[in-house]
Every structure is written in C-alpha cells, then in structure tokens.
C-alpha cells in the first residue's frame, strides 16, 4: 500500500509501477513514492527458496517405472525478470524440474539411478538453469529425496544382491583355499629342500668322519708297523715274533667252525712249531733284499713246504674243536 513513505526490509525487492508501467525497484531502507501515481506491483524475496518437488513416476532406460521426488533450491537473481518474465516463477521451476527429471531418468538404467545420483542431480540443475535464465531465477542445487521401486523389482533386486554376495563369498573362499594350498605346497617344498640339505650335510660330515677315521687308522697302522720293524731289529726280535705268531695261530684255531660247518685244515694241525717256522720263513723271504738289475741275480727265496689241506667230516670237526 502506497503511504508515500515506505521502509523496505532487507533481502526484499519491491517492484514499483507508475501509471501502470514499470518505474523502478525499491532498495532496502527508506523510500518515497507519489500517492495515486506509484503502485507497488510485486514483492520479490531475494533469499534462497526451498521447493518440494511432488512425487512423480518416471520410466528408466530398462523400462522400470519409478516413483521419485526431490527438493529444489533456487534464488531470484533479477527481480524484474522474475516479475515480468513468467507468471509464477516457483510453479514454472517446479514443472521444469519434474520434466527434466523424467527425461534424465529415461537415459539411464535402474542400476545407474542408485549409483549416479550426484551426476543425475547435476544434470537436472544444468537443464533448469539453461531455461530459467530468462526468468531471473538461478537454481542452486537439486536433491533426490526418495526413490520408490515396484515390489517385484525390489524382490528381484534383493535376490540379485544375495546372489552377488554368495558369489563374492564363494570367490573369497576359493581364493582362501588356493592360498592355503599354495602355502602348504610351499611349506612342503621348503621342508624337502631343508631335509635334502640336512641329509647332504650329514653325508658330507659322515664322509669326512670316515675319511678322518681311515686316515687315523692308517697313521696308527703305519706307526704300529714302524714300531714292529724297530722291535724286530733289536735283540731276540725273532723270538718275540715267533711267540706272537704262535699266539695268533692258537687264537685263530679257537674261532673255527663258529660261522659255518665246513672248514679247511692243514694235515699237521697239531704241529704249531712247523706253522710258526713256515710263517717266519715267508716273512724272511719277503724282507730279504733283492737285486736291482736282473731277476737272475736275485737270491732264491726260502721255499717252505706246503701241506695239502684236508677236509674233515662234520663229526671229526666237532671232536677236533
């Protein structure tokens, strides 16, 4: 109402007509008008406006009917265009948002509707701003509130989700089994490698031990032979050697017929003296120096008479033993 002196609130724009024609837009604060000539025709709010977009049906690319609604946030940027560019700006923007939503949903499938809600909101905002520039309105953002799916489609989606979860569970279980088999095989491989290395080390150590034992035995035998040779060169060495051979002869006869029933004995078994003499003769023949140039110059070796062995019956063997 024109009272000549007007106070315009903050974030509001009053459109004034003079004699039915646009005159000016009153700024917030103190303003003066001429009564009867000036008239306040429109009052526009410059605040951000929130509009609920009613629920509507839309068909997706895969022919699924959805019930969807949303919330629209806009602001009047030009009060003149908002007053004279369109009859009802809010209604126009609401209808534009609904038509744009239906057209955008028809371009994508049902699965992408849930995954790409942000991109869908951005597309709707861009489409509204292209058409609302002539109305002096700027769409700030659009948000989809609820998406209602038909019951049968919802059941099929639940089954698909369950199947996908079972599939992932099966895949994870198979991967776990594979990893377990690989780990077990790798463990067996490492165990075999370690066992073979341990066996090789054991064989090497055993061979080294046997070699050292053989070397020690050879050294001991060589030392024994050297000591025996030194002892034989001393006084009464032959007598000591005869005694040792006699003792070994008697000991050998005591071990006869223990492993087998068949034995070979010389004809003069009881003549120990002849056996000792024969052994000493063989030793003297082996130790006698030989000529270096020709075999003819070699002194004849001492020939020891050999007695043919006589095989005794089993009963005689038992008696003799």
CSV table of C-alpha atoms in Angstrom, one decimal:
chain,number,residue,atom,x,y,z
A,1,UNK,CA,0.0,0.0,0.0
A,2,UNK,CA,1.4,3.4,-1.0
A,3,UNK,CA,1.8,5.6,2.0
A,4,UNK,CA,4.3,7.9,0.4
A,5,UNK,CA,7.0,6.9,2.9
A,6,UNK,CA,8.0,3.2,2.8
A,7,UNK,CA,10.5,1.1,4.6
A,8,UNK,CA,11.7,-1.9,2.5
A,9,UNK,CA,13.0,-4.9,4.5
A,10,UNK,CA,16.5,-6.4,3.9
A,11,UNK,CA,16.6,-9.2,1.2
A,12,UNK,CA,13.5,-8.0,-0.5
A,13,UNK,CA,12.9,-6.2,-3.8
A,14,UNK,CA,9.7,-4.1,-4.3
A,15,UNK,CA,8.7,-3.6,-7.9
A,16,UNK,CA,7.0,-0.2,-8.4
A,17,UNK,CA,4.8,0.8,-11.4
A,18,UNK,CA,3.9,4.4,-12.2
A,19,UNK,CA,0.6,4.7,-14.0
A,20,UNK,CA,0.6,1.0,-14.9
A,21,UNK,CA,4.2,1.0,-16.3
A,22,UNK,CA,7.4,-0.3,-14.6
A,23,UNK,CA,9.1,2.6,-12.8
A,24,UNK,CA,11.8,1.2,-10.5
A,25,UNK,CA,12.8,-1.3,-7.9
A,26,UNK,CA,12.9,-0.1,-4.3
A,27,UNK,CA,16.1,-0.9,-2.4
A,28,UNK,CA,16.1,-1.9,1.3
A,29,UNK,CA,15.6,1.0,3.6
A,30,UNK,CA,13.7,4.4,3.4
A,31,UNK,CA,11.9,5.1,0.1
A,32,UNK,CA,9.4,7.8,-1.0
A,33,UNK,CA,6.6,7.3,-3.5
A,34,UNK,CA,4.0,9.6,-5.0
A,35,UNK,CA,0.5,8.6,-4.0
A,36,UNK,CA,-2.1,7.6,-6.6
A,37,UNK,CA,0.7,7.6,-9.3
A,38,UNK,CA,3.1,5.0,-8.0
A,39,UNK,CA,1.9,1.5,-7.1
A,40,UNK,CA,3.8,-1.5,-5.5
A,41,UNK,CA,3.1,-4.2,-8.1
A,42,UNK,CA,5.4,-7.1,-7.0
A,43,UNK,CA,7.3,-8.0,-3.9
A,44,UNK,CA,10.2,-10.5,-4.5
A,45,UNK,CA,12.2,-12.2,-1.8
A,46,UNK,CA,16.0,-12.4,-2.6
A,47,UNK,CA,16.5,-15.2,-0.1
A,48,UNK,CA,17.2,-18.8,-1.1
A,49,UNK,CA,13.9,-20.6,-1.6
A,50,UNK,CA,13.3,-24.3,-0.9
A,51,UNK,CA,10.6,-26.0,-3.0
A,52,UNK,CA,9.5,-29.6,-2.6
A,53,UNK,CA,9.1,-31.3,-6.0
A,54,UNK,CA,6.0,-33.6,-5.8
A,55,UNK,CA,6.4,-37.3,-6.3
A,56,UNK,CA,6.0,-38.4,-9.9
A,57,UNK,CA,6.5,-41.5,-12.0
A,58,UNK,CA,9.4,-42.0,-14.4
A,59,UNK,CA,10.5,-44.8,-16.7
A,60,UNK,CA,14.2,-45.8,-16.8
A,61,UNK,CA,16.1,-47.0,-19.8
A,62,UNK,CA,15.4,-50.6,-19.0
A,63,UNK,CA,11.6,-50.0,-18.7
A,64,UNK,CA,11.3,-49.9,-14.9
A,65,UNK,CA,8.7,-47.5,-13.5
A,66,UNK,CA,9.9,-45.5,-10.5
A,67,UNK,CA,8.2,-43.1,-8.1
A,68,UNK,CA,10.6,-40.3,-7.3
A,69,UNK,CA,10.5,-36.9,-5.6
A,70,UNK,CA,13.1,-34.3,-4.8
A,71,UNK,CA,13.9,-30.9,-3.3
A,72,UNK,CA,14.8,-27.8,-5.3
A,73,UNK,CA,16.9,-24.9,-4.0
A,74,UNK,CA,16.7,-21.6,-6.0
A,75,UNK,CA,17.2,-17.9,-5.7
A,76,UNK,CA,15.8,-14.9,-7.6
A,77,UNK,CA,18.7,-13.1,-9.2
A,78,UNK,CA,16.8,-10.4,-11.2
A,79,UNK,CA,13.5,-9.2,-9.7
A,80,UNK,CA,12.4,-7.5,-12.9
A,81,UNK,CA,12.7,-10.7,-15.0
A,82,UNK,CA,11.1,-12.7,-12.2
A,83,UNK,CA,8.1,-10.3,-12.1
A,84,UNK,CA,7.6,-9.8,-15.8
A,85,UNK,CA,9.3,-12.8,-17.4
A,86,UNK,CA,7.0,-15.5,-16.0
A,87,UNK,CA,3.6,-15.5,-14.3
A,88,UNK,CA,4.5,-17.9,-11.4
A,89,UNK,CA,8.3,-18.5,-11.1
A,90,UNK,CA,8.1,-21.2,-8.4
A,91,UNK,CA,5.5,-23.2,-10.3
A,92,UNK,CA,7.4,-22.8,-13.5
A,93,UNK,CA,10.6,-24.0,-12.0
A,94,UNK,CA,8.8,-26.9,-10.3
A,95,UNK,CA,7.3,-28.1,-13.5
A,96,UNK,CA,10.6,-27.7,-15.3
A,97,UNK,CA,12.4,-29.8,-12.6
A,98,UNK,CA,9.8,-32.6,-13.0
A,99,UNK,CA,10.0,-32.8,-16.8
A,100,UNK,CA,13.8,-32.6,-16.6
A,101,UNK,CA,13.9,-35.4,-14.1
A,102,UNK,CA,11.8,-37.7,-16.2
A,103,UNK,CA,13.9,-37.0,-19.3
A,104,UNK,CA,17.2,-37.7,-17.4
A,105,UNK,CA,15.9,-40.9,-15.8
A,106,UNK,CA,14.9,-42.2,-19.3
A,107,UNK,CA,18.6,-42.0,-20.4
A,108,UNK,CA,20.0,-44.3,-17.7
A,109,UNK,CA,19.2,-47.8,-16.3
A,110,UNK,CA,17.8,-48.7,-12.9
A,111,UNK,CA,21.3,-49.7,-11.5
A,112,UNK,CA,22.8,-46.4,-12.5
A,113,UNK,CA,19.9,-44.4,-10.8
A,114,UNK,CA,21.2,-45.5,-7.4
A,115,UNK,CA,24.9,-45.3,-8.3
A,116,UNK,CA,24.9,-42.0,-10.1
A,117,UNK,CA,22.5,-39.8,-8.1
A,118,UNK,CA,25.1,-37.0,-7.9
A,119,UNK,CA,25.6,-36.8,-11.6
A,120,UNK,CA,21.8,-37.0,-12.1
A,121,UNK,CA,21.3,-34.1,-9.8
A,122,UNK,CA,24.0,-32.1,-11.6
A,123,UNK,CA,22.3,-32.7,-15.0
A,124,UNK,CA,18.9,-31.6,-13.7
A,125,UNK,CA,20.4,-28.4,-12.3
A,126,UNK,CA,22.2,-27.6,-15.6
A,127,UNK,CA,19.0,-28.2,-17.5
A,128,UNK,CA,16.9,-25.9,-15.2
A,129,UNK,CA,19.5,-23.1,-15.3
A,130,UNK,CA,19.5,-23.0,-19.1
A,131,UNK,CA,15.8,-22.5,-19.2
A,132,UNK,CA,15.4,-20.2,-16.1
A,133,UNK,CA,17.9,-17.5,-17.2
A,134,UNK,CA,15.1,-15.7,-18.9
A,135,UNK,CA,13.1,-15.7,-15.7
A,136,UNK,CA,15.8,-14.2,-13.5
A,137,UNK,CA,16.0,-17.3,-11.4
A,138,UNK,CA,19.1,-19.3,-10.5
A,139,UNK,CA,18.8,-23.0,-9.5
A,140,UNK,CA,21.5,-23.7,-6.9
A,141,UNK,CA,21.1,-27.4,-6.4
A,142,UNK,CA,18.6,-30.3,-6.7
A,143,UNK,CA,18.5,-33.3,-4.5
A,144,UNK,CA,16.5,-36.5,-5.0
A,145,UNK,CA,14.7,-37.5,-1.8
A,146,UNK,CA,13.1,-40.9,-2.2
A,147,UNK,CA,13.1,-43.5,-5.0
A,148,UNK,CA,10.3,-46.0,-4.7
A,149,UNK,CA,10.7,-49.2,-6.7
A,150,UNK,CA,7.9,-51.6,-7.6
A,151,UNK,CA,7.6,-54.6,-5.2
A,152,UNK,CA,8.5,-57.2,-7.8
A,153,UNK,CA,11.5,-55.3,-8.9
A,154,UNK,CA,12.6,-54.8,-5.3
A,155,UNK,CA,12.4,-58.6,-4.7
A,156,UNK,CA,14.5,-59.2,-7.8
A,157,UNK,CA,17.0,-56.7,-6.6
A,158,UNK,CA,17.2,-58.4,-3.3
A,159,UNK,CA,17.8,-61.7,-5.0
A,160,UNK,CA,20.4,-60.2,-7.1
A,161,UNK,CA,22.2,-58.7,-4.1
A,162,UNK,CA,22.1,-62.0,-2.3
A,163,UNK,CA,23.4,-63.8,-5.4
A,164,UNK,CA,26.2,-61.3,-5.7
A,165,UNK,CA,27.1,-61.7,-2.0
A,166,UNK,CA,27.1,-65.5,-2.4
A,167,UNK,CA,29.3,-65.2,-5.4
A,168,UNK,CA,31.7,-63.0,-3.6
A,169,UNK,CA,31.7,-65.4,-0.7
A,170,UNK,CA,32.4,-68.3,-3.0
A,171,UNK,CA,35.2,-66.4,-4.7
A,172,UNK,CA,36.8,-65.4,-1.4
A,173,UNK,CA,36.5,-69.0,-0.1
A,174,UNK,CA,38.1,-70.4,-3.3
A,175,UNK,CA,40.9,-67.8,-3.1
A,176,UNK,CA,41.4,-68.7,0.5
A,177,UNK,CA,41.6,-72.4,-0.4
A,178,UNK,CA,44.0,-71.7,-3.2
A,179,UNK,CA,46.2,-69.6,-0.9
A,180,UNK,CA,46.1,-72.3,1.7
A,181,UNK,CA,47.1,-75.0,-0.8
A,182,UNK,CA,49.9,-72.8,-2.1
A,183,UNK,CA,51.2,-72.2,1.4
A,184,UNK,CA,51.1,-75.9,2.2
A,185,UNK,CA,52.8,-76.8,-1.0
A,186,UNK,CA,55.4,-74.1,-0.4
A,187,UNK,CA,55.9,-75.4,3.1
A,188,UNK,CA,56.4,-78.9,1.9
A,189,UNK,CA,58.8,-77.7,-0.8
A,190,UNK,CA,60.9,-75.8,1.8
A,191,UNK,CA,60.7,-78.8,4.1
A,192,UNK,CA,62.0,-81.2,1.4
A,193,UNK,CA,64.8,-78.7,0.5
A,194,UNK,CA,65.8,-78.4,4.1
A,195,UNK,CA,65.7,-82.1,4.6
A,196,UNK,CA,67.8,-82.7,1.5
A,197,UNK,CA,70.3,-80.1,2.6
A,198,UNK,CA,70.4,-81.7,6.1
A,199,UNK,CA,70.9,-85.1,4.5
A,200,UNK,CA,73.7,-83.8,2.3
A,201,UNK,CA,75.4,-82.1,5.2
A,202,UNK,CA,75.0,-85.4,7.2
A,203,UNK,CA,76.6,-87.4,4.3
A,204,UNK,CA,79.4,-84.8,4.0
A,205,UNK,CA,80.0,-84.9,7.7
A,206,UNK,CA,79.9,-88.7,7.7
A,207,UNK,CA,82.2,-89.0,4.8
A,208,UNK,CA,84.6,-86.5,6.4
A,209,UNK,CA,84.4,-88.5,9.7
A,210,UNK,CA,85.1,-91.8,7.8
A,211,UNK,CA,88.0,-90.2,6.0
A,212,UNK,CA,89.4,-88.9,9.2
A,213,UNK,CA,88.9,-92.3,10.8
A,214,UNK,CA,90.6,-94.1,7.9
A,215,UNK,CA,93.4,-91.6,8.0
A,216,UNK,CA,93.8,-92.1,11.7
A,217,UNK,CA,93.7,-95.9,11.3
A,218,UNK,CA,96.3,-95.7,8.5
A,219,UNK,CA,98.5,-93.5,10.6
A,220,UNK,CA,98.1,-95.8,13.6
A,221,UNK,CA,98.9,-98.8,11.4
A,222,UNK,CA,101.9,-97.1,10.0
A,223,UNK,CA,103.1,-96.3,13.4
A,224,UNK,CA,102.5,-99.9,14.5
A,225,UNK,CA,104.4,-101.2,11.6
A,226,UNK,CA,107.3,-98.8,12.3
A,227,UNK,CA,107.4,-99.9,15.9
A,228,UNK,CA,107.2,-103.6,14.9
A,229,UNK,CA,110.1,-103.1,12.5
A,230,UNK,CA,112.1,-101.4,15.1
A,231,UNK,CA,111.4,-104.2,17.6
A,232,UNK,CA,112.4,-106.9,15.1
A,233,UNK,CA,115.7,-105.3,14.5
A,234,UNK,CA,116.5,-105.5,18.2
A,235,UNK,CA,118.0,-108.5,20.1
A,236,UNK,CA,115.7,-111.5,20.4
A,237,UNK,CA,113.2,-109.9,17.9
A,238,UNK,CA,112.7,-113.1,16.0
A,239,UNK,CA,111.8,-114.9,19.2
A,240,UNK,CA,109.2,-112.3,20.0
A,241,UNK,CA,107.8,-112.5,16.5
A,242,UNK,CA,107.6,-116.4,16.8
A,243,UNK,CA,105.7,-116.0,20.1
A,244,UNK,CA,103.2,-113.6,18.5
A,245,UNK,CA,102.6,-115.8,15.5
A,246,UNK,CA,102.0,-118.8,17.8
A,247,UNK,CA,99.6,-116.9,19.9
A,248,UNK,CA,97.7,-115.8,16.7
A,249,UNK,CA,97.7,-119.4,15.4
A,250,UNK,CA,96.1,-120.7,18.6
A,251,UNK,CA,93.6,-117.8,18.6
A,252,UNK,CA,92.6,-118.5,15.0
A,253,UNK,CA,92.0,-122.2,15.7
A,254,UNK,CA,89.8,-121.3,18.6
A,255,UNK,CA,87.4,-119.3,16.2
A,256,UNK,CA,87.0,-122.2,13.7
A,257,UNK,CA,83.5,-123.7,13.0
A,258,UNK,CA,81.6,-120.8,14.5
A,259,UNK,CA,80.2,-119.2,11.4
A,260,UNK,CA,80.0,-122.3,9.1
A,261,UNK,CA,80.1,-126.1,9.4
A,262,UNK,CA,82.6,-126.5,6.5
A,263,UNK,CA,86.2,-125.7,7.3
A,264,UNK,CA,89.6,-126.4,5.7
A,265,UNK,CA,92.5,-127.6,7.9
A,266,UNK,CA,96.1,-128.5,7.2
A,267,UNK,CA,97.3,-132.1,7.6
A,268,UNK,CA,99.6,-131.3,10.6
A,269,UNK,CA,97.1,-129.3,12.6
A,270,UNK,CA,98.8,-130.1,15.9
A,271,UNK,CA,102.3,-129.1,14.8
A,272,UNK,CA,102.4,-125.5,15.9
A,273,UNK,CA,106.2,-125.3,15.5
A,274,UNK,CA,106.1,-126.1,11.8
A,275,UNK,CA,103.4,-123.5,11.3
A,276,UNK,CA,105.4,-120.8,13.1
A,277,UNK,CA,108.5,-121.8,11.2
A,278,UNK,CA,106.6,-121.5,7.9
A,279,UNK,CA,105.3,-118.1,8.8
A,280,UNK,CA,108.8,-116.8,9.8
A,281,UNK,CA,110.2,-118.2,6.5
A,282,UNK,CA,107.6,-116.3,4.5
A,283,UNK,CA,108.4,-113.2,6.4
A,284,UNK,CA,112.2,-113.7,5.8
A,285,UNK,CA,111.6,-114.3,2.1
A,286,UNK,CA,109.6,-111.0,1.8
A,287,UNK,CA,112.1,-108.9,3.8
A,288,UNK,CA,115.2,-110.3,2.1
A,289,UNK,CA,116.8,-107.6,-0.1
A,290,UNK,CA,116.6,-108.2,-3.9
A,291,UNK,CA,118.9,-107.3,-6.6
A,292,UNK,CA,118.1,-104.1,-8.5
A,293,UNK,CA,119.3,-105.1,-12.0
A,294,UNK,CA,118.1,-108.6,-13.0
A,295,UNK,CA,115.8,-111.2,-11.7
A,296,UNK,CA,118.7,-113.8,-12.1
A,297,UNK,CA,120.8,-112.0,-9.6
A,298,UNK,CA,118.1,-112.3,-7.0
A,299,UNK,CA,118.8,-114.7,-4.2
A,300,UNK,CA,116.3,-117.6,-4.2
A,301,UNK,CA,113.6,-117.3,-1.7
A,302,UNK,CA,113.2,-119.7,1.0
A,303,UNK,CA,110.8,-122.4,-0.1
A,304,UNK,CA,108.6,-123.6,2.6
A,305,UNK,CA,106.9,-127.0,2.1
A,306,UNK,CA,103.2,-126.7,1.8
A,307,UNK,CA,100.9,-129.3,3.2
A,308,UNK,CA,97.7,-130.0,1.3
A,309,UNK,CA,94.6,-129.1,3.3
A,310,UNK,CA,92.5,-132.0,4.4
A,311,UNK,CA,88.7,-131.7,4.7
A,312,UNK,CA,87.4,-133.4,7.8
A,313,UNK,CA,83.9,-134.8,8.2
A,314,UNK,CA,81.5,-132.8,10.4
A,315,UNK,CA,81.7,-135.2,13.3
A,316,UNK,CA,85.5,-135.0,13.3
A,317,UNK,CA,85.3,-131.3,13.2
A,318,UNK,CA,83.2,-131.2,16.3
A,319,UNK,CA,85.6,-133.6,18.1
A,320,UNK,CA,88.7,-131.7,17.0
A,321,UNK,CA,87.1,-128.5,18.2
